[in-house]
Coordinates of N, CA and C in Angstrom, one line a residue:
M15 N 21.3 11.3 41.7 CA 20.0 11.4 40.9 C 20.7 11.0 39.5
V16 N 19.8 10.0 38.9 CA 20.1 9.8 37.4 C 18.8 9.9 36.7
F17 N 18.7 10.6 35.9 CA 17.5 10.7 34.8 C 17.6 9.4 33.9
L18 N 16.4 8.8 34.0 CA 16.2 7.5 33.3 C 15.4 7.8 32.2
K19 N 15.9 7.7 31.0 CA 15.2 7.9 29.8 C 14.2 6.7 29.7
K20 N 13.0 7.0 29.3 CA 12.1 5.6 29.1 C 12.1 5.3 27.7
K21 N 12.4 4.0 27.6 CA 12.7 3.5 26.3 C 11.7 2.6 25.7
T22 N 10.6 2.2 26.7 CA 9.4 1.3 26.2 C 8.3 1.8 27.0
F23 N 7.2 1.5 26.8 CA 5.9 2.2 27.2 C 5.9 1.8 28.9
E24 N 5.9 2.5 29.7 CA 5.6 2.3 31.1 C 4.2 3.0 31.6
D25 N 3.5 2.4 32.3 CA 2.3 2.8 32.4 C 2.4 3.7 33.8
V26 N 2.2 5.0 33.8 CA 2.5 6.0 34.8 C 1.4 5.7 36.1
Y27 N 0.2 5.2 35.7 CA -0.8 5.1 36.6 C -0.5 3.7 37.4
K28 N 0.2 2.7 36.9 CA 0.6 1.6 37.5 C 1.8 2.0 38.5
W29 N 2.8 2.8 38.0 CA 3.8 3.3 38.6 C 3.3 4.1 40.0
R30 N 2.4 5.0 39.8 CA 1.8 5.7 41.0 C 1.5 4.8 42.0
R31 N 0.8 3.7 41.7 CA 0.2 2.8 42.8 C 1.2 2.2 43.7
H32 N 2.6 2.1 43.0 CA 3.5 1.5 43.9 C 4.4 2.5 44.7
N33 N 5.2 2.2 45.7 CA 5.8 3.1 46.3 C 7.3 3.5 45.7
N34 N 7.4 4.1 44.5 CA 8.6 4.1 43.7 C 9.2 5.4 43.9
G35 N 9.1 6.1 44.8 CA 9.5 7.4 45.0 C 8.5 8.5 44.2
S36 N 8.7 9.7 44.3 CA 7.8 10.7 43.9 C 8.0 11.3 42.5
C37 N 9.3 10.8 42.0 CA 9.8 11.2 40.5 C 9.7 9.9 39.5
F38 N 9.0 10.1 38.5 CA 8.6 8.9 37.7 C 10.0 8.7 37.0
Y39 N 11.0 9.4 36.8 CA 12.3 9.2 36.0 C 13.4 8.9 36.9
C40 N 13.7 9.4 38.1 CA 14.8 8.8 38.8 C 14.4 8.0 39.9
Y41 N 12.8 7.8 40.3 CA 12.4 7.2 41.2 C 12.8 7.5 42.6
E42 N 13.3 8.8 42.9 CA 13.7 9.1 44.1 C 12.4 10.0 44.7
D43 N 12.3 10.1 46.0 CA 11.4 10.6 46.8 C 11.8 12.0 47.1
K44 N 11.5 13.1 46.1 CA 11.8 14.5 46.2 C 10.7 15.3 45.6
P45 N 10.9 16.5 46.1 CA 9.7 17.4 45.5 C 9.8 17.4 44.0
V46 N 8.6 17.5 43.5 CA 8.2 17.4 42.0 C 8.0 18.9 41.4
A47 N 8.8 18.9 40.2 CA 8.5 20.3 39.7 C 7.4 20.3 38.8
Y48 N 7.0 19.2 38.5 CA 5.7 19.1 37.8 C 4.9 17.7 38.1
A49 N 3.9 17.8 38.8 CA 2.9 16.8 39.1 C 2.0 16.2 38.2
F50 N 2.1 15.4 37.5 CA 1.2 14.8 36.6 C 0.2 13.7 36.8
V51 N 0.5 12.9 38.1 CA -0.6 11.9 38.5 C -0.6 11.9 40.1
G52 N -1.5 12.8 40.4 CA -1.7 13.0 41.9 C -0.6 14.1 42.4
E53 N 0.0 13.4 43.3 CA 1.3 14.2 43.8 C 2.6 13.8 43.3
K54 N 2.5 13.0 42.2 CA 3.8 12.5 41.7 C 3.9 12.9 40.4
G55 N 5.1 13.1 39.9 CA 5.5 13.5 38.6 C 6.9 13.5 38.2
I56 N 7.7 14.7 38.1 CA 8.9 14.8 37.7 C 9.7 15.7 38.4
C57 N 10.9 15.5 39.0 CA 11.5 16.5 39.8 C 12.4 17.4 39.0
Q58 N 12.8 18.5 39.5 CA 13.4 19.4 38.8 C 14.8 19.0 38.0
E59 N 15.4 18.2 38.8 CA 16.9 17.8 38.0 C 16.5 16.9 36.8
C60 N 15.4 16.0 37.1 CA 15.1 15.2 35.9 C 14.2 16.3 34.6
L61 N 13.7 17.1 35.2 CA 13.2 18.1 34.2 C 14.2 18.8 33.4
D62 N 15.3 19.2 34.1 CA 16.4 20.0 33.4 C 17.2 19.0 32.5
Q63 N 17.1 17.8 32.7 CA 17.8 16.8 31.9 C 16.9 16.1 30.9
F64 N 15.6 16.4 30.9 CA 14.5 15.7 30.1 C 15.0 15.4 28.7
K65 N 14.8 14.3 28.2 CA 15.0 14.0 26.7 C 13.8 12.9 26.4
I66 N 13.1 13.0 25.3 CA 12.1 12.1 25.1 C 12.7 10.8 24.7
G67 N 12.0 9.6 25.5 CA 12.5 8.3 25.2 C 11.6 7.6 24.5
H68 N 10.1 7.5 24.9 CA 9.0 6.9 24.6 C 7.9 8.0 24.5
A69 N 7.3 8.2 23.4 CA 6.3 9.3 23.4 C 5.2 9.2 24.3
A70 N 4.7 7.9 24.3 CA 3.4 7.7 25.1 C 3.7 7.8 26.6
T71 N 5.0 7.2 27.0 CA 5.3 7.3 28.6 C 5.5 8.5 28.7
D72 N 6.1 9.4 27.9 CA 6.6 10.9 28.3 C 5.6 11.9 28.1
R73 N 4.2 11.4 27.6 CA 3.2 12.5 27.2 C 2.9 13.5 28.2
H74 N 3.0 13.2 29.4 CA 2.6 14.3 30.4 C 3.5 15.4 30.3
V75 N 4.8 15.0 30.3 CA 5.9 15.8 30.5 C 6.0 16.6 29.3
I76 N 5.8 16.0 28.0 CA 5.9 16.8 26.6 C 4.8 17.7 26.7
A77 N 3.5 17.4 27.1 CA 2.5 18.4 27.1 C 2.7 19.6 27.9
Y78 N 3.4 19.2 29.1 CA 3.7 20.4 30.1 C 4.7 21.3 29.2
L79 N 5.8 20.7 28.8 CA 6.9 21.4 28.3 C 6.6 22.1 27.0
T80 N 5.6 21.8 26.3 CA 5.0 22.4 24.9 C 3.9 23.2 25.2
K81 N 3.4 23.4 26.4 CA 2.0 24.1 26.4 C 2.3 25.6 25.9
S82 N 3.5 26.2 26.1 CA 3.6 27.6 25.7 C 4.0 27.9 24.4
L83 N 4.1 26.8 23.6 CA 4.5 26.9 22.1 C 3.3 27.3 21.3
K84 N 3.3 28.1 20.3 CA 2.0 28.7 19.8 C 1.9 28.2 18.3
T85 N 2.8 27.4 17.7 CA 2.6 27.0 16.4 C 2.8 25.5 16.2
H86 N 2.4 25.1 15.3 CA 2.7 23.6 14.8 C 4.2 23.4 14.7
E87 N 4.7 24.4 13.9 CA 6.1 24.4 13.5 C 7.1 24.5 14.9
E88 N 6.7 25.2 15.7 CA 7.5 25.4 17.0 C 7.4 23.9 17.8
T89 N 6.4 23.5 17.8 CA 6.2 22.1 18.6 C 6.8 20.9 17.9
V90 N 6.7 21.0 16.5 CA 7.6 19.9 15.8 C 9.1 20.1 16.1
E91 N 9.5 21.4 15.9 CA 10.9 21.7 16.3 C 11.4 21.2 17.4
W92 N 10.6 21.5 18.6 CA 10.9 21.1 20.0 C 10.9 19.5 20.0
L93 N 10.0 18.8 19.5 CA 10.1 17.4 19.7 C 11.2 16.9 19.0
K94 N 11.6 17.3 18.0 CA 12.8 16.8 17.2 C 14.1 17.1 18.1
K95 N 14.1 18.3 18.4 CA 15.2 18.8 19.1 C 15.4 18.0 20.8
N96 N 14.3 17.4 21.2 CA 14.2 16.9 22.4 C 14.2 15.2 22.2
G97 N 14.7 14.9 21.1 CA 14.9 13.3 20.9 C 13.8 12.5 20.2
L98 N 12.7 13.2 19.7 CA 11.7 12.3 19.0 C 11.9 12.3 17.3
K99 N 12.0 11.2 16.9 CA 11.8 11.1 15.2 C 10.6 11.1 14.9
L100 N 10.0 12.2 14.1 CA 8.8 12.2 13.4 C 8.7 12.1 11.9
M101 N 7.6 11.3 11.8 CA 7.3 11.1 10.3 C 5.9 11.7 10.0
P102 N 5.7 12.6 9.0 CA 4.5 13.2 8.7 C 3.5 11.9 8.2
N103 N 2.4 12.1 8.5 CA 1.4 11.1 8.1 C -0.1 11.7 7.9
G104 N 0.0 12.8 7.1 CA -1.2 13.6 6.7 C -1.6 14.7 7.6
R105 N -2.4 15.4 6.8 CA -3.2 16.5 7.6 C -4.6 16.7 7.3
K106 N -5.3 16.9 8.3 CA -6.8 17.0 8.1 C -7.3 18.4 8.9
N107 N -7.8 19.1 8.3 CA -8.2 20.5 8.7 C -6.9 21.1 9.6
D108 N -7.1 21.4 10.9 CA -6.2 22.1 11.5 C -5.4 21.2 12.4
V109 N -5.3 19.9 11.9 CA -4.4 18.9 12.6 C -3.4 18.3 11.7
H110 N -2.4 18.1 12.1 CA -1.1 17.5 11.3 C -0.8 16.3 12.1
H111 N -0.9 15.2 11.4 CA -0.7 13.9 11.8 C 0.7 13.4 11.6
Y112 N 1.2 12.7 12.8 CA 2.7 12.2 12.7 C 2.9 11.0 13.3
I113 N 3.7 10.1 12.9 CA 4.2 8.8 13.6 C 5.5 9.3 14.3
G114 N 5.4 9.2 15.7 CA 6.4 9.3 16.6 C 7.2 8.0 16.7
I115 N 8.4 8.0 16.4 CA 9.1 6.6 16.4 C 9.8 6.6 17.7
N116 N 9.5 5.6 18.5 CA 10.2 5.3 19.7 C 11.4 4.5 19.5
N117 N 11.2 3.5 18.7 CA 12.4 2.5 18.5 C 12.6 2.5 16.9
L118 N 13.5 3.1 16.5 CA 13.8 2.9 15.0 C 13.9 1.7 14.4
G119 N 14.7 0.9 15.0 CA 15.3 -0.5 14.6 C 13.9 -1.2 14.4
I120 N 13.2 -1.4 15.4 CA 12.0 -2.4 15.3 C 10.9 -1.6 14.1
F121 N 10.9 -0.3 14.3 CA 9.8 0.3 13.4 C 10.3 0.0 12.0
N122 N 11.6 0.1 11.6 CA 12.0 -0.2 10.2 C 11.6 -1.6 9.9
S123 N 12.0 -2.6 10.7 CA 12.0 -4.0 10.6 C 10.5 -4.4 10.3
Y124 N 9.5 -3.6 10.8 CA 8.2 -4.1 10.6 C 7.3 -3.2 10.0
C125 N 7.8 -2.4 9.0 CA 7.2 -1.2 8.5 C 5.9 -1.8 7.6
S126 N 6.1 -3.0 7.1 CA 4.8 -3.6 6.2 C 3.8 -3.8 7.0
I127 N 4.1 -4.2 8.6 CA 2.9 -4.5 9.4 C 2.3 -3.2 10.0
I128 N 3.1 -2.2 10.3 CA 2.8 -0.9 10.7 C 1.9 -0.3 9.6
Y129 N 2.3 -0.4 8.4 CA 1.6 0.5 7.3 C 0.4 -0.6 6.7
D130 N 0.2 -1.5 7.6 CA -1.1 -2.4 7.1 C -0.9 -3.2 5.8
Q131 N 0.2 -3.5 5.2 CA 0.6 -4.1 4.1 C 0.5 -5.6 4.5
V132 N 0.9 -6.0 5.6 CA 0.9 -7.3 6.2 C 0.1 -7.2 7.4
A133 N -0.7 -8.5 7.7 CA -1.5 -8.4 8.9 C -0.5 -8.6 10.2
I134 N -0.9 -8.0 11.3 CA -0.2 -8.2 12.4 C -0.2 -9.4 13.1
S135 N -1.5 -10.2 12.7 CA -1.4 -11.6 13.0 C -0.4 -12.5 12.5
T136 N 0.3 -12.2 11.7 CA 1.5 -13.0 11.0 C 2.7 -13.0 12.2
V137 N 2.6 -12.2 13.2 CA 3.8 -12.3 14.0 C 3.0 -12.8 15.4
G138 N 3.8 -13.3 16.3 CA 3.5 -13.8 17.7 C 3.1 -12.4 18.5
P139 N 2.5 -12.8 19.6 CA 1.9 -11.8 20.5 C 3.1 -10.8 21.2
N140 N 4.2 -11.5 21.3 CA 5.5 -10.6 21.8 C 6.0 -9.8 21.0
T141 N 6.0 -10.1 19.8 CA 6.6 -9.4 18.7 C 5.6 -8.3 18.3
A142 N 4.3 -8.6 18.4 CA 3.1 -7.6 18.1 C 3.3 -6.7 19.3
K143 N 3.4 -6.9 20.4 CA 3.5 -5.8 21.5 C 5.0 -5.0 21.1
K144 N 6.0 -5.5 20.7 CA 7.1 -4.7 20.5 C 7.0 -3.7 19.2
I145 N 6.2 -4.3 18.3 CA 6.0 -3.6 17.1 C 5.1 -2.2 17.6
L146 N 3.9 -2.7 18.2 CA 3.1 -1.5 18.7 C 3.6 -0.6 19.7
D147 N 4.7 -0.9 20.4 CA 5.4 -0.2 21.4 C 6.5 0.8 20.5
S148 N 6.7 0.4 19.5 CA 8.0 1.2 18.4 C 7.6 2.4 18.0
Y149 N 6.2 2.7 18.1 CA 5.8 4.1 17.6 C 4.4 4.7 18.2
N150 N 4.2 5.8 18.2 CA 2.7 6.5 18.7 C 2.4 7.4 17.5
D151 N 1.0 7.3 17.3 CA 0.5 8.5 16.5 C 0.3 9.7 17.4
I152 N 0.7 10.7 16.7 CA 0.6 12.1 17.3 C -0.1 13.2 16.6
E153 N -0.7 13.9 17.2 CA -1.5 15.0 16.4 C -0.9 16.3 17.0
I154 N -0.6 17.0 16.0 CA -0.1 18.4 16.4 C -1.2 19.6 15.8
F155 N -1.6 20.4 16.6 CA -2.7 21.3 16.1 C -2.1 22.7 15.6
N156 N -2.6 23.3 14.5 CA -1.9 24.7 14.1 C -1.6 25.5 15.3
D157 N -2.3 25.3 16.4 CA -2.0 26.4 17.5 C -0.8 25.7 18.6
G158 N 0.0 24.6 18.0 CA 0.9 24.0 18.6 C 0.6 23.2 19.6
S159 N -0.6 23.1 20.2 CA -1.0 22.0 21.3 C -0.8 20.5 20.5
I160 N -0.7 19.5 21.5 CA -0.3 18.2 21.0 C -1.2 17.2 21.8
R161 N -1.4 16.1 20.9 CA -2.1 15.0 21.5 C -1.3 13.8 21.0
I162 N -0.8 12.9 22.1 CA -0.2 12.0 21.6 C -1.1 10.6 22.1
L163 N -1.2 9.7 21.1 CA -2.4 8.6 21.2 C -1.3 7.3 21.6
Y164 N -2.0 6.7 22.7 CA -1.3 5.3 22.9 C -2.3 4.4 23.3

């Protein structure tokens, strides 16, 4: 068994429709420790080795592993400890907004597009897809709950 860290967006619902094993991470057919799409999810071995690769792809496991955290600060610390680079992006009421960086190189190369200083139409569709895949907007509430937008 080898834990495969997800580095780009992978549609978990599309994966579920194919017969790629029961674990979304090692693709092996084994009992799952946490099922997040029907009877499929993540096996215990992968759960024990889990590190965030792509926030949107990993959103189900992230939500599961952070559900016992009680504060915004605990959740932020857990995300950082498990491999996600976070950039604060404001706060509104009880919600702290962040940019979760999935690919720092692409993110840094296209900051002017990401921050709406340059129109995304200035690049081709393949580059636009890479740019959009390089980050996710993340909301972390004061009670520690999290919502990853994709």
